Short mmCIF file of C-alpha atoms and ligand atoms in Angstrom, two decimals:
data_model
loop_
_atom_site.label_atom_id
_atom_site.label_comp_id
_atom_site.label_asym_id
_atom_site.label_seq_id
_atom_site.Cartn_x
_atom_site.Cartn_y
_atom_site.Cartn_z
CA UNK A 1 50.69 -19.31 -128.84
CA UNK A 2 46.90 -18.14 -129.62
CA UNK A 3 46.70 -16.02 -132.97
CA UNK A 4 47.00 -12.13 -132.50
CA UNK A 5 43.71 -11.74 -133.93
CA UNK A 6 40.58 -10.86 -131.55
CA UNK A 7 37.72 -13.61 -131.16
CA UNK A 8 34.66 -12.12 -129.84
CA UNK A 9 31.48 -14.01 -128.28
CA UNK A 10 28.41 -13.38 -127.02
CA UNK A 11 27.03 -15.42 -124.04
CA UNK A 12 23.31 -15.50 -123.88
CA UNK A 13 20.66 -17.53 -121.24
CA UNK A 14 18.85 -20.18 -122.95
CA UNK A 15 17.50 -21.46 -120.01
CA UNK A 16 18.36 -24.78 -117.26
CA UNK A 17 22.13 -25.86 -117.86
CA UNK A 18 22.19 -29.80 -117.28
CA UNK A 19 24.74 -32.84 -118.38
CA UNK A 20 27.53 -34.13 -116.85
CA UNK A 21 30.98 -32.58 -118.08
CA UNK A 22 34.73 -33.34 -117.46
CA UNK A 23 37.31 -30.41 -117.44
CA UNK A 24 40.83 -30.78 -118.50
CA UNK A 25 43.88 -31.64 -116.22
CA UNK A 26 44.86 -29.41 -113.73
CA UNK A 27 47.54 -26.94 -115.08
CA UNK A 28 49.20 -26.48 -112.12
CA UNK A 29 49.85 -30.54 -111.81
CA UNK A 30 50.21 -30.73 -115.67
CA UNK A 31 53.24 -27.98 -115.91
CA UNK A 32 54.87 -30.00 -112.82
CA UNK A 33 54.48 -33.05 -114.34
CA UNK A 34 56.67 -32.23 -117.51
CA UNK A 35 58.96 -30.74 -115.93
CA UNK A 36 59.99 -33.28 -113.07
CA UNK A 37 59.61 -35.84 -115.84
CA UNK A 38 62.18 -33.89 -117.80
CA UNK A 39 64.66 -33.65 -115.09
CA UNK A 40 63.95 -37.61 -114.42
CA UNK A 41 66.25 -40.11 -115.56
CA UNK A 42 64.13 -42.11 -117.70
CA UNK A 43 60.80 -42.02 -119.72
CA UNK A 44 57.71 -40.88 -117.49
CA UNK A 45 54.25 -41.23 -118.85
CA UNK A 46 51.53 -38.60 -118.30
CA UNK A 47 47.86 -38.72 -118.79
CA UNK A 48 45.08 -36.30 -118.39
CA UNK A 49 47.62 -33.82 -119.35
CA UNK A 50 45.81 -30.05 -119.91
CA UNK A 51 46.68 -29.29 -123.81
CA UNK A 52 46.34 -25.66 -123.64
CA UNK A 53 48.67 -22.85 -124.37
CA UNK A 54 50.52 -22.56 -120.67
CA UNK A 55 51.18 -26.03 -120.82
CA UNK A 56 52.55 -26.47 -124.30
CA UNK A 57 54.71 -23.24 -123.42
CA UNK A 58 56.72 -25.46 -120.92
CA UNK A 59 57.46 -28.56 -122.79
CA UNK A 60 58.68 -26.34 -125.71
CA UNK A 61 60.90 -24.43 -122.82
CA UNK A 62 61.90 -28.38 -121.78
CA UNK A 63 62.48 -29.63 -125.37
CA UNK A 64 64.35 -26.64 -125.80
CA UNK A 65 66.44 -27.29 -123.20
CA UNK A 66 66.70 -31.27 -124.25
CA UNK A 67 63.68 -33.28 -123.14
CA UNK A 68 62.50 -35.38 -125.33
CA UNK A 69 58.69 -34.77 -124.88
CA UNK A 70 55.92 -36.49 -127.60
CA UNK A 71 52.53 -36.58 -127.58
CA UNK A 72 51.38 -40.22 -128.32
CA UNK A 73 47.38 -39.67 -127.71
CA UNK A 74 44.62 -37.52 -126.47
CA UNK A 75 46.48 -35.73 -123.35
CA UNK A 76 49.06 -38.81 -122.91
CA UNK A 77 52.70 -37.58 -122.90
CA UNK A 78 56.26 -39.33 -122.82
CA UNK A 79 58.57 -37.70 -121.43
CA UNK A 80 62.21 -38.82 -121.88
CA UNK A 81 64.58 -36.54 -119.01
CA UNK A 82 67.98 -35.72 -118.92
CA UNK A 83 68.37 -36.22 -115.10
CA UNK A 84 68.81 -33.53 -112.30
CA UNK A 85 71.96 -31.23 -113.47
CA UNK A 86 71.67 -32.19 -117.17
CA UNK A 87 69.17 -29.32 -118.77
CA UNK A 88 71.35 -28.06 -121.79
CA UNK A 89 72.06 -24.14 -123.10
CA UNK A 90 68.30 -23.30 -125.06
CA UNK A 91 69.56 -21.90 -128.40
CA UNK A 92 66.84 -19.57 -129.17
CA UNK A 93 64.53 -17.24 -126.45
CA UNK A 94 61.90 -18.98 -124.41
CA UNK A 95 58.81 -18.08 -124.95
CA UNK A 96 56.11 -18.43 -122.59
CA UNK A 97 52.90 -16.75 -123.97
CA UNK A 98 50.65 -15.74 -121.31
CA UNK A 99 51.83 -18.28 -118.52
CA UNK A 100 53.58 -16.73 -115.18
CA UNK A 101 53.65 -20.56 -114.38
CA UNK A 102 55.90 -21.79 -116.84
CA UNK A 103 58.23 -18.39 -116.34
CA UNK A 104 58.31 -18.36 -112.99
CA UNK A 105 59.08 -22.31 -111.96
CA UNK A 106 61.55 -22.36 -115.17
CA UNK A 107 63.15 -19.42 -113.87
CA UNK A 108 64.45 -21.07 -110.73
CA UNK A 109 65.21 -24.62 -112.45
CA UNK A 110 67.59 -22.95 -114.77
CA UNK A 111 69.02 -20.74 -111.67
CA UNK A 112 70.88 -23.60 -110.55
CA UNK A 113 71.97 -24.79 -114.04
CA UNK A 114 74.97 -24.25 -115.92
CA UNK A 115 73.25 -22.24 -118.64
CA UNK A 116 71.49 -18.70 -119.67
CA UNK A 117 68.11 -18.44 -120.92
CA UNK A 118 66.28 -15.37 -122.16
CA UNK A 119 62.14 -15.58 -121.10
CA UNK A 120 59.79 -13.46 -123.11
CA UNK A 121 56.14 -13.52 -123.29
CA UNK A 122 52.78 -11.85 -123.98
CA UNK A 123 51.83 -8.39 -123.65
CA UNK A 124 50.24 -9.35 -120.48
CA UNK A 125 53.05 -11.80 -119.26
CA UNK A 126 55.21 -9.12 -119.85
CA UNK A 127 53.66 -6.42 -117.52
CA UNK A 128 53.65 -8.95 -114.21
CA UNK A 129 56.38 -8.62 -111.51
CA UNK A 130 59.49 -11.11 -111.69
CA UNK A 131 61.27 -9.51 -108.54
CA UNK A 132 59.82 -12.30 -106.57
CA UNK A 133 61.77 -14.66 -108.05
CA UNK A 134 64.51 -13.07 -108.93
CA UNK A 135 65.32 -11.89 -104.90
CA UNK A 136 65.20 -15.37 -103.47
CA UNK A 137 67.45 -16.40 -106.57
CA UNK A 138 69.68 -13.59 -106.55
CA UNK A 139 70.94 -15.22 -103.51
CA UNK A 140 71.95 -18.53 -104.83
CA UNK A 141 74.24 -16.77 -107.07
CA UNK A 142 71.87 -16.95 -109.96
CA UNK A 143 72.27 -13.47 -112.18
CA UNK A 144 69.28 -11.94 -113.74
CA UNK A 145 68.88 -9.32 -116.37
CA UNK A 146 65.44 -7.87 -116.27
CA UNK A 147 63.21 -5.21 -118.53
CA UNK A 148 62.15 -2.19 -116.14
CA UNK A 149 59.67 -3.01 -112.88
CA UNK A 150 61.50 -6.48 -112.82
CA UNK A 151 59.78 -7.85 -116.14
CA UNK A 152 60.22 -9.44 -119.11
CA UNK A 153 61.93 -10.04 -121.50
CA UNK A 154 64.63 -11.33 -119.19
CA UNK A 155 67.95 -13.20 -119.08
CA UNK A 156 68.86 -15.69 -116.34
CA UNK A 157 72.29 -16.57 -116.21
CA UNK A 158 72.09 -19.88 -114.12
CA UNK A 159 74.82 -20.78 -111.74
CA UNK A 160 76.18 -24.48 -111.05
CA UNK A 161 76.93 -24.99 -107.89
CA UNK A 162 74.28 -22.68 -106.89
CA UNK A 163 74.47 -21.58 -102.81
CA UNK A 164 71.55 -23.69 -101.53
CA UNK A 165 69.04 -20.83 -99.58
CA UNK A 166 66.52 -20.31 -96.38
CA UNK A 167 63.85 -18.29 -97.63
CA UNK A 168 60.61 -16.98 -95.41
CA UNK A 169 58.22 -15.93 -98.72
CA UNK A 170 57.21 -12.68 -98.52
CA UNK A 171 54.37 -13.57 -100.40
CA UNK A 172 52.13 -16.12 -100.23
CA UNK A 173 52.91 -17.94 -103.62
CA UNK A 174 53.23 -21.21 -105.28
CA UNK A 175 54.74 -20.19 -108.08
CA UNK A 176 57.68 -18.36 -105.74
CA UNK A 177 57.85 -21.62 -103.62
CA UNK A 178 58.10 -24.15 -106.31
CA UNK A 179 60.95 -21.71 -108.32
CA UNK A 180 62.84 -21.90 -105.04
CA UNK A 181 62.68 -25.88 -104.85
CA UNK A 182 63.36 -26.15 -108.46
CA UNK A 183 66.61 -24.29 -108.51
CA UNK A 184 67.38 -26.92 -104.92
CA UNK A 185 67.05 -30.15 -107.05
CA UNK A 186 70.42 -29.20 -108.97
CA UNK A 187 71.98 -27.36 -105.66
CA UNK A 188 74.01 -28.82 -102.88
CA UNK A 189 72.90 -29.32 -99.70
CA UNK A 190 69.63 -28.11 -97.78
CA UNK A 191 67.18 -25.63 -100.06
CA UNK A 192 64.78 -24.56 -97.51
CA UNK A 193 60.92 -22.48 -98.27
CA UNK A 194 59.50 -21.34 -94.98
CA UNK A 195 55.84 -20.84 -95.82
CA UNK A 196 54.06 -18.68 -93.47
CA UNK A 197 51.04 -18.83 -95.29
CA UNK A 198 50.17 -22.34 -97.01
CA UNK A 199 49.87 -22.46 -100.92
CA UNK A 200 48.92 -25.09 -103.02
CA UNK A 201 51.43 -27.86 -102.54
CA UNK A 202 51.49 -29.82 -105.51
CA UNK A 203 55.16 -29.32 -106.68
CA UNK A 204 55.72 -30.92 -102.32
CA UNK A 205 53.99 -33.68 -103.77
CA UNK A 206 54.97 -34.59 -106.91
CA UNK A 207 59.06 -33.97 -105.86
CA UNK A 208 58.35 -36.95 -102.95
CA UNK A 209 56.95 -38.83 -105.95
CA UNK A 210 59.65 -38.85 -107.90
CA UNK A 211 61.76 -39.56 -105.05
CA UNK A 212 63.25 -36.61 -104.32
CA UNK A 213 64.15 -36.24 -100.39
CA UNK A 214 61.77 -33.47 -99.14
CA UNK A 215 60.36 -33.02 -95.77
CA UNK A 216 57.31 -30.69 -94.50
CA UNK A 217 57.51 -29.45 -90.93
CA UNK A 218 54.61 -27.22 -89.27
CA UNK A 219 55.31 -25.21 -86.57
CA UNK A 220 53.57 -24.25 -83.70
CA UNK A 221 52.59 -21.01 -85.67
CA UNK A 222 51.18 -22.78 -88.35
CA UNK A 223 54.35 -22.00 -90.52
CA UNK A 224 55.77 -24.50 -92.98
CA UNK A 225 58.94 -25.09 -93.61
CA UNK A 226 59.59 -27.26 -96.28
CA UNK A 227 63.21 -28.56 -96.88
CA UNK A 228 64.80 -30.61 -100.20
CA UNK A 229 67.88 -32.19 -99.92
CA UNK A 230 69.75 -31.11 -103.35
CA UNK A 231 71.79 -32.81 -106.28
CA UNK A 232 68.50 -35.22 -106.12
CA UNK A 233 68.06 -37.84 -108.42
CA UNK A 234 64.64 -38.02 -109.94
CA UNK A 235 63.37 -41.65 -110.62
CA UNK A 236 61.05 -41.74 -114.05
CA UNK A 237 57.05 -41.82 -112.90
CA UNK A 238 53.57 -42.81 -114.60
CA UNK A 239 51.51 -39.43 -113.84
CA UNK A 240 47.86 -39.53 -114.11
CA UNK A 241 46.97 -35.29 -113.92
CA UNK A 242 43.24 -34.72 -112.13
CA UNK A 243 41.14 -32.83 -113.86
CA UNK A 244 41.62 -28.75 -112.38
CA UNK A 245 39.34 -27.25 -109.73
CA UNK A 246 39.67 -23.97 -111.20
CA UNK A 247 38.18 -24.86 -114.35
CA UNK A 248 35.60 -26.65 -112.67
CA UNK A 249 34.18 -23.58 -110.74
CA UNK A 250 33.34 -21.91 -114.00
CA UNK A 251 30.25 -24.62 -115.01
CA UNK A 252 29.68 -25.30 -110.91
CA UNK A 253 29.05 -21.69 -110.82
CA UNK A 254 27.17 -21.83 -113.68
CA UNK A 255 24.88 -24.17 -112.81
CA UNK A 256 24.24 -22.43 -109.20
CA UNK A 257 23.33 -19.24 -110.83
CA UNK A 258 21.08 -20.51 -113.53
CA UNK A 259 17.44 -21.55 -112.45
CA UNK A 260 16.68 -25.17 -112.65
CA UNK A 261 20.36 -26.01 -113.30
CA UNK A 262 22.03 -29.64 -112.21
CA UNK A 263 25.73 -30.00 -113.31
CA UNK A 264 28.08 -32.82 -112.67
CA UNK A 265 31.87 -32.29 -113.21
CA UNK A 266 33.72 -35.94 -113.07
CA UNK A 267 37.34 -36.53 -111.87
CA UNK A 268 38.06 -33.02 -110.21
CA UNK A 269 41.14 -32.84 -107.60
CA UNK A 270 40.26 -32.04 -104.36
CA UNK A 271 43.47 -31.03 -102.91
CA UNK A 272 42.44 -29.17 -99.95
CA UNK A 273 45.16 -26.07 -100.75
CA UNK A 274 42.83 -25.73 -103.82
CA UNK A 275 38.91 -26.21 -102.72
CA UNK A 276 38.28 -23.08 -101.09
CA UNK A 277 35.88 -21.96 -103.71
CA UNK A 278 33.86 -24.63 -102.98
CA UNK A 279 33.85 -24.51 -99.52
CA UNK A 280 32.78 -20.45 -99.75
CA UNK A 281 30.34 -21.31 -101.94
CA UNK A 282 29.12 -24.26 -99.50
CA UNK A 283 28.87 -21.34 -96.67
CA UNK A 284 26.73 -18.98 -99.29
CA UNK A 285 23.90 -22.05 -99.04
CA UNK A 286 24.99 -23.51 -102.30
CA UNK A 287 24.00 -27.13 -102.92
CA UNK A 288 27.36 -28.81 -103.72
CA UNK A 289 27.45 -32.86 -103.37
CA UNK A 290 30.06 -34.35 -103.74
CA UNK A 291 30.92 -38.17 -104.96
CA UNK A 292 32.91 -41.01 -106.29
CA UNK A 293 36.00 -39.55 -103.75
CA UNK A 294 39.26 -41.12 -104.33
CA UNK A 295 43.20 -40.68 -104.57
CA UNK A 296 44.43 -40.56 -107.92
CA UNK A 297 48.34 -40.34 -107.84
CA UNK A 298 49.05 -38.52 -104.99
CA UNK A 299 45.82 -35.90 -104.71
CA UNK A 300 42.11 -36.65 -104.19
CA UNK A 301 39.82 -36.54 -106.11
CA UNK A 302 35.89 -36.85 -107.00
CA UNK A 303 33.15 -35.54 -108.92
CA UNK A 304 31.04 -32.64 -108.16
CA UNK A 305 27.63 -32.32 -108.72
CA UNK A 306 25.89 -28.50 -108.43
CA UNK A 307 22.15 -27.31 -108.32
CA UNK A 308 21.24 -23.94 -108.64
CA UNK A 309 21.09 -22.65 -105.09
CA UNK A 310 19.38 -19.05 -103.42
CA UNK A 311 22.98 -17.76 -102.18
CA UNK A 312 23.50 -15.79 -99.10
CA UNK A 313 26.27 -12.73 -99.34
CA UNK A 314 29.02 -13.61 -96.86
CA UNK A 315 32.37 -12.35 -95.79
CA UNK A 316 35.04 -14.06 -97.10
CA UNK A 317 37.80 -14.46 -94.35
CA UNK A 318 40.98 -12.87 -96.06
CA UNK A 319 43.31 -16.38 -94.84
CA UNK A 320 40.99 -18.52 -97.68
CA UNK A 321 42.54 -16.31 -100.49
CA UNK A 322 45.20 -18.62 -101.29
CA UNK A 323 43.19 -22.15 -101.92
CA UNK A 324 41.15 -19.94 -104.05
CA UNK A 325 43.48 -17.16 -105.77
CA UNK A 326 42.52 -18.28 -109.42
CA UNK A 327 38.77 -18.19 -108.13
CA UNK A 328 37.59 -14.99 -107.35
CA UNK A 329 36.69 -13.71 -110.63
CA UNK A 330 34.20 -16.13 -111.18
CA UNK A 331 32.98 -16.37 -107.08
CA UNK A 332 32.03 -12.38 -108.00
CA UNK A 333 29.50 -13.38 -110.20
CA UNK A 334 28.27 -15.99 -107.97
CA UNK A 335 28.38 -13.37 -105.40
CA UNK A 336 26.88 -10.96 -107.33
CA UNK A 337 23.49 -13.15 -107.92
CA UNK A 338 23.34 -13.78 -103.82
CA UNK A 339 21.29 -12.36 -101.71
CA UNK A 340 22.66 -9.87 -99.19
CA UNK A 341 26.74 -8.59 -99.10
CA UNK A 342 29.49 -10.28 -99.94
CA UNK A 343 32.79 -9.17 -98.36
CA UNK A 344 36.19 -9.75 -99.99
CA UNK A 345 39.36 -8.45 -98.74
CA UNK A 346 43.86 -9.61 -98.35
CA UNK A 347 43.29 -10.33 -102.63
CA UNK A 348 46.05 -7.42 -103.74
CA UNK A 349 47.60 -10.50 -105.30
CA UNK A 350 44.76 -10.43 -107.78
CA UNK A 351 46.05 -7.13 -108.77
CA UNK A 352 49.10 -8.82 -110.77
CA UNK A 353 47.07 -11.99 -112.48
CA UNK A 354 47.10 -12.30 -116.07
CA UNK A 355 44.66 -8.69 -115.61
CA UNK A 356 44.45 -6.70 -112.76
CA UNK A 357 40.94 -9.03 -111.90
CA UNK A 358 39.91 -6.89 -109.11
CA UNK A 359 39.74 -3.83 -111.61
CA UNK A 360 38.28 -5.77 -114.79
CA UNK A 361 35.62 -7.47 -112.49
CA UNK A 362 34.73 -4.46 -110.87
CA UNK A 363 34.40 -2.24 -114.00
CA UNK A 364 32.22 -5.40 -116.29
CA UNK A 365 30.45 -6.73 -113.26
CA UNK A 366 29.37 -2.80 -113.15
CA UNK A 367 28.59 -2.96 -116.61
CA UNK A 368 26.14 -5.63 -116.57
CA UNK A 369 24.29 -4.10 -113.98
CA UNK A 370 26.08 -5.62 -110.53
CA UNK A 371 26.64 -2.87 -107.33
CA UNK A 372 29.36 -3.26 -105.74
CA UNK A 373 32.04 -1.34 -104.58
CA UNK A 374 36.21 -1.50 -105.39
CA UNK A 375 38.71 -1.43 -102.47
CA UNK A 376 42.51 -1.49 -102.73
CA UNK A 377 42.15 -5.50 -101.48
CA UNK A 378 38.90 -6.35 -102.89
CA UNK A 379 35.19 -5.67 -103.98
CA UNK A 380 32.33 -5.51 -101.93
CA UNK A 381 29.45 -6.84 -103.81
CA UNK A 382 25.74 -6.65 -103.12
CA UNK A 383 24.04 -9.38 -104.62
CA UNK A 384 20.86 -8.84 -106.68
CA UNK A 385 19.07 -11.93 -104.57
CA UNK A 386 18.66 -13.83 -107.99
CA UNK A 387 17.75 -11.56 -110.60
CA UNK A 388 19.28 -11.87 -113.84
CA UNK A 389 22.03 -9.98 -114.70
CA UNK A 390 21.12 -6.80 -116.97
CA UNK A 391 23.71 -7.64 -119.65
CA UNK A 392 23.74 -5.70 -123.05
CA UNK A 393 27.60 -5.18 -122.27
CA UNK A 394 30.72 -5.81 -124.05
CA UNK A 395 33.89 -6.97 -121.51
CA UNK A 396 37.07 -6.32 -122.18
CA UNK A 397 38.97 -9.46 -121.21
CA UNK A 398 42.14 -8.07 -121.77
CA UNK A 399 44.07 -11.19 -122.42
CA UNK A 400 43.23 -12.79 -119.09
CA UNK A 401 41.58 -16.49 -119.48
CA UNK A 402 39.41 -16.08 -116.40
CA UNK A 403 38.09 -12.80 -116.99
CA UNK A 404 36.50 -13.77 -120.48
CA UNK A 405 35.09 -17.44 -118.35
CA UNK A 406 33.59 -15.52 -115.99
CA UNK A 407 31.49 -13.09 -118.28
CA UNK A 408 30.38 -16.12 -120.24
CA UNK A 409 28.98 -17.77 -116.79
CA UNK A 410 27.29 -14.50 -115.87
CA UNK A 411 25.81 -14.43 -119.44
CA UNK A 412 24.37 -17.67 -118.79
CA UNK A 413 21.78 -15.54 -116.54
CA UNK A 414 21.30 -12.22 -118.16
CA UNK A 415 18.63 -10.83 -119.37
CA UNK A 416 20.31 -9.20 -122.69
CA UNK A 417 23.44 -10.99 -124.13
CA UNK A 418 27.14 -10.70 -122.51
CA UNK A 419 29.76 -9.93 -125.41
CA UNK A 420 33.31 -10.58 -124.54
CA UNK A 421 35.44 -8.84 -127.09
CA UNK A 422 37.99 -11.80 -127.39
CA UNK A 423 37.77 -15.20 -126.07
CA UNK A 424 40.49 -16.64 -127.52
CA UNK A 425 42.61 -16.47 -123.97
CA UNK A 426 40.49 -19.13 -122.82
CA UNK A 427 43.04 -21.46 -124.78
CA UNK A 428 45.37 -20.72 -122.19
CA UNK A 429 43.65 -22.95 -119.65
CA UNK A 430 40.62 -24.04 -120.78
CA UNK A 431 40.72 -25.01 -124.69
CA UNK A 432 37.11 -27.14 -124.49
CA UNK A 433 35.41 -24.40 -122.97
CA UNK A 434 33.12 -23.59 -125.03
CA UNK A 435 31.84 -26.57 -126.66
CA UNK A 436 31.42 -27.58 -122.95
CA UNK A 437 29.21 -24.58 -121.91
CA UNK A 438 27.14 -25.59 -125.55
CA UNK A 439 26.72 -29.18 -124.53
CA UNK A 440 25.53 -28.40 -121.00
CA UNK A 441 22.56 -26.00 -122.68
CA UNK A 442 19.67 -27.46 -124.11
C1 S3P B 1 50.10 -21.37 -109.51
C2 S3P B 1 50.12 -20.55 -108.42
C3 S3P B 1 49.28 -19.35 -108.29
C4 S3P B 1 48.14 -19.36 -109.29
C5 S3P B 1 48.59 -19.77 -110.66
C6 S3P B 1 49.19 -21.15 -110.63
C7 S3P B 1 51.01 -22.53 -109.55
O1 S3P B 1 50.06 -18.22 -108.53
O2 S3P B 1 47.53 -18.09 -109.34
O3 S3P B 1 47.51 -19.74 -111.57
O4 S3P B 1 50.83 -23.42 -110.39
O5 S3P B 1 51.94 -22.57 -108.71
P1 S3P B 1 50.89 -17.48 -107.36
O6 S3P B 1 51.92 -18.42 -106.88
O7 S3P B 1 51.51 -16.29 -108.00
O8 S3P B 1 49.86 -17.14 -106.32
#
């Protein structure tokens, strides 16, 4: 887990960003892909894996629970499982840092386990609401002890057999989804997610890869309904993890904003539940190419080359939110250099993120000279048309990854320098973030 001890950086302009970059693996794919591998029977190989904190929080969750999980080279894992059923009693607390990932999806696996487990985390981990997973898992007969408001620290006592469940989300998340279809792997019978509102769909994905019996239905509504046949048994894979889109928007956005910019960021998945920032950003004028498009286990992929671009404001239509929830923080400051309004509403989710992002960006965006306005749902920004941020601010990034990314973006195009009083979150998601901002500067 990062030190305790405060980095702060500034970000300054220093003119046209250029070079051609490569992010690390996707962390939603990555924390998936240890722990279907873990519940495999077998060793599964992983490549591309992201190394940063999130991720390393759930293979010490899945040793601790008796994977055997090494790393043999730069972001190649093997993985040795112990099947579907098999996860043993952790002997000390689980600590997951700053990741609602890793808490959430372990949550349900051990649900439906024969075993407790108590979750603790970061001072930010440890203010977001659990209740979401702890309703739909309530019902499988799954017992929970919680700290007040549904948060951690928390005890799970897992239940085996667990009562398999039908369960409409009443929110649109992935992380809620996948916890459900986690705890159905080790459950009898049918575990069914009815999806009203589609999320990213990676866990769908890799679960049919490892051969676990899953079926997707759409109805007429447009509502999913995803069922998983339980006591699966998990057959050992070779994973090769794309690098993330979410990491990628910070140097696209980067690039757009910052005159005579051209970026290139290789090997980024393109699953569509993910690309909405891209696509918003297409619809704001920016010039986005992309190339090299392929499937790479199971999602596409390809790489993405950006130009700084005049934006136009736009409204963003609230249904995008999802395939771009980790997003918005940096699409602000791309909104905030466009021309015109930008209109963003349906984002309360971003209101229990690793920060409340709708409040941090509104009050440093503000800072650095940006007008906008904060609603209950979202921020109306109006863009400055181009012109440099002010800057001469110091951000709070309050232990939230994205917050302290987007600042150093926005400082990229600022006329005095953007301090962020700690950067060290960024090891969450992004550990290379900084030498790659340095090597696209010149
Ligand atoms: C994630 C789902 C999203 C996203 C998070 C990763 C996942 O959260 O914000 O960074 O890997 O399933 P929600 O499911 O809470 O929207």
């Amino acid at each position: 887990m990062h030190s305790a001890q405060p980095r702060p950086a500034t970000f300054t302009a220093s003119g046209p960003l250029r070079g051609t970059v490569k992010v690390p693996g996707d962390k939603s794919i990555s924390h998936r892909s240890l722990m279907l591998s873990a519940l495999a029977v077998g060793e599964s190989r992983v490549s591309g894996l992201l190394e940063g904190e999130d991720v390393l929080a759930t293979a010490a969750a899945m040793r601790a629970m008796g994977a055997a999980i090494e790393r043999t080279g730069e972001g190649e894992w093997r993985i040795s499982g112990v099947g579907v059923g098999g996860l043993l009693q952790p002997q000390t607390a689980l600590d997951m840092g700053n990741s609602g990932t890793s808490t959430r999806l372990l949550m349900g696996l051990v649900a439906s386990h024969a075993i407790s487990a108590t979750f603790i985390g970061d001072a930010s981990l440890s203010k977001r609401p659990m209740e979401r997973v702890i309703d739909p898992m309530s019902l499988t007969g799954a017992e929970f002890n919680a700290s007040p408001g549904g948060c951690l620290p928390l005890m799970v006592r897992g239940i085996c057999p667990a009562v398999p469940i039908s369960y409409r989300l009443p929110v649109a998340s992935a992380q809620v989804k996948s916890a459900i279809l986690l705890a159905g792997l080790n459950t009898p019978g049918i575990t069914e997610v009815i999806e009203p509102v589609p999320t990213r769909d990676h866990s769908e994905r890799m679960l049919a890869g490892f051969g676990a019996e899953l079926t997707v239905e759409t109805d007429v509504q447009g509502v999913r309904h995803i069922r998983l046949h339980g006591e699966a048994e998990l057959k050992p894979q070779n994973i090769e993890v794309p690098g993330d889109p979410s990491s990628a928007a910070f140097p696209i956005v980067a690039a757009l904003i910052t005159p005579g910019s051209e970026v290139t960021v290789t090997h980024v998945g393109m699953n569509p539940t993910r690309t909405g920032i891209f696509k918003m950003l297409e619809a704001m004028g920016a010039d986005i190419h992309y190339s090299n498009e392929r499937v790479v286990g199971g999602e596409p992929v390809a790489d993405i080359t950006a130009r700084h671009s005049a934006l136009k404001g736009i409204e963003v239509p609230p249904e995008v939110a999802p395939s771009m929830i980790d997003e918005f923080p940096v699409f602000f400051v791309a909104a905030s250099m466009a021309e015109g309004r930008t209109t963003t509403s349906g984002l309360d989710e971003l209101r229990v993120k690793e920060s409340d992002r709708l409040a941090l960006m509104a009050t440093g965006l503000t800072m650095i000279g940006v007008k906008l306005e904060e609603r209950e749902d979202g921020l109306i920004l109006d863009g400055s048309g181009g012109e440099p941020f002010a800057g001469g601010a110091t951000i709070a990034s309050a232990l939230d990854h994205r917050i302290a990314m987007s600042f150093a973006v926005a400082g990229q195009n600022a006329r005095a320098g953007i301090m962020v009083d700690d950067v060290s979150p960024i090891a969450t998601s992004f550990p290379t973030f900084e030498v790659m901002l340095q090597s696209l500067r010149r």
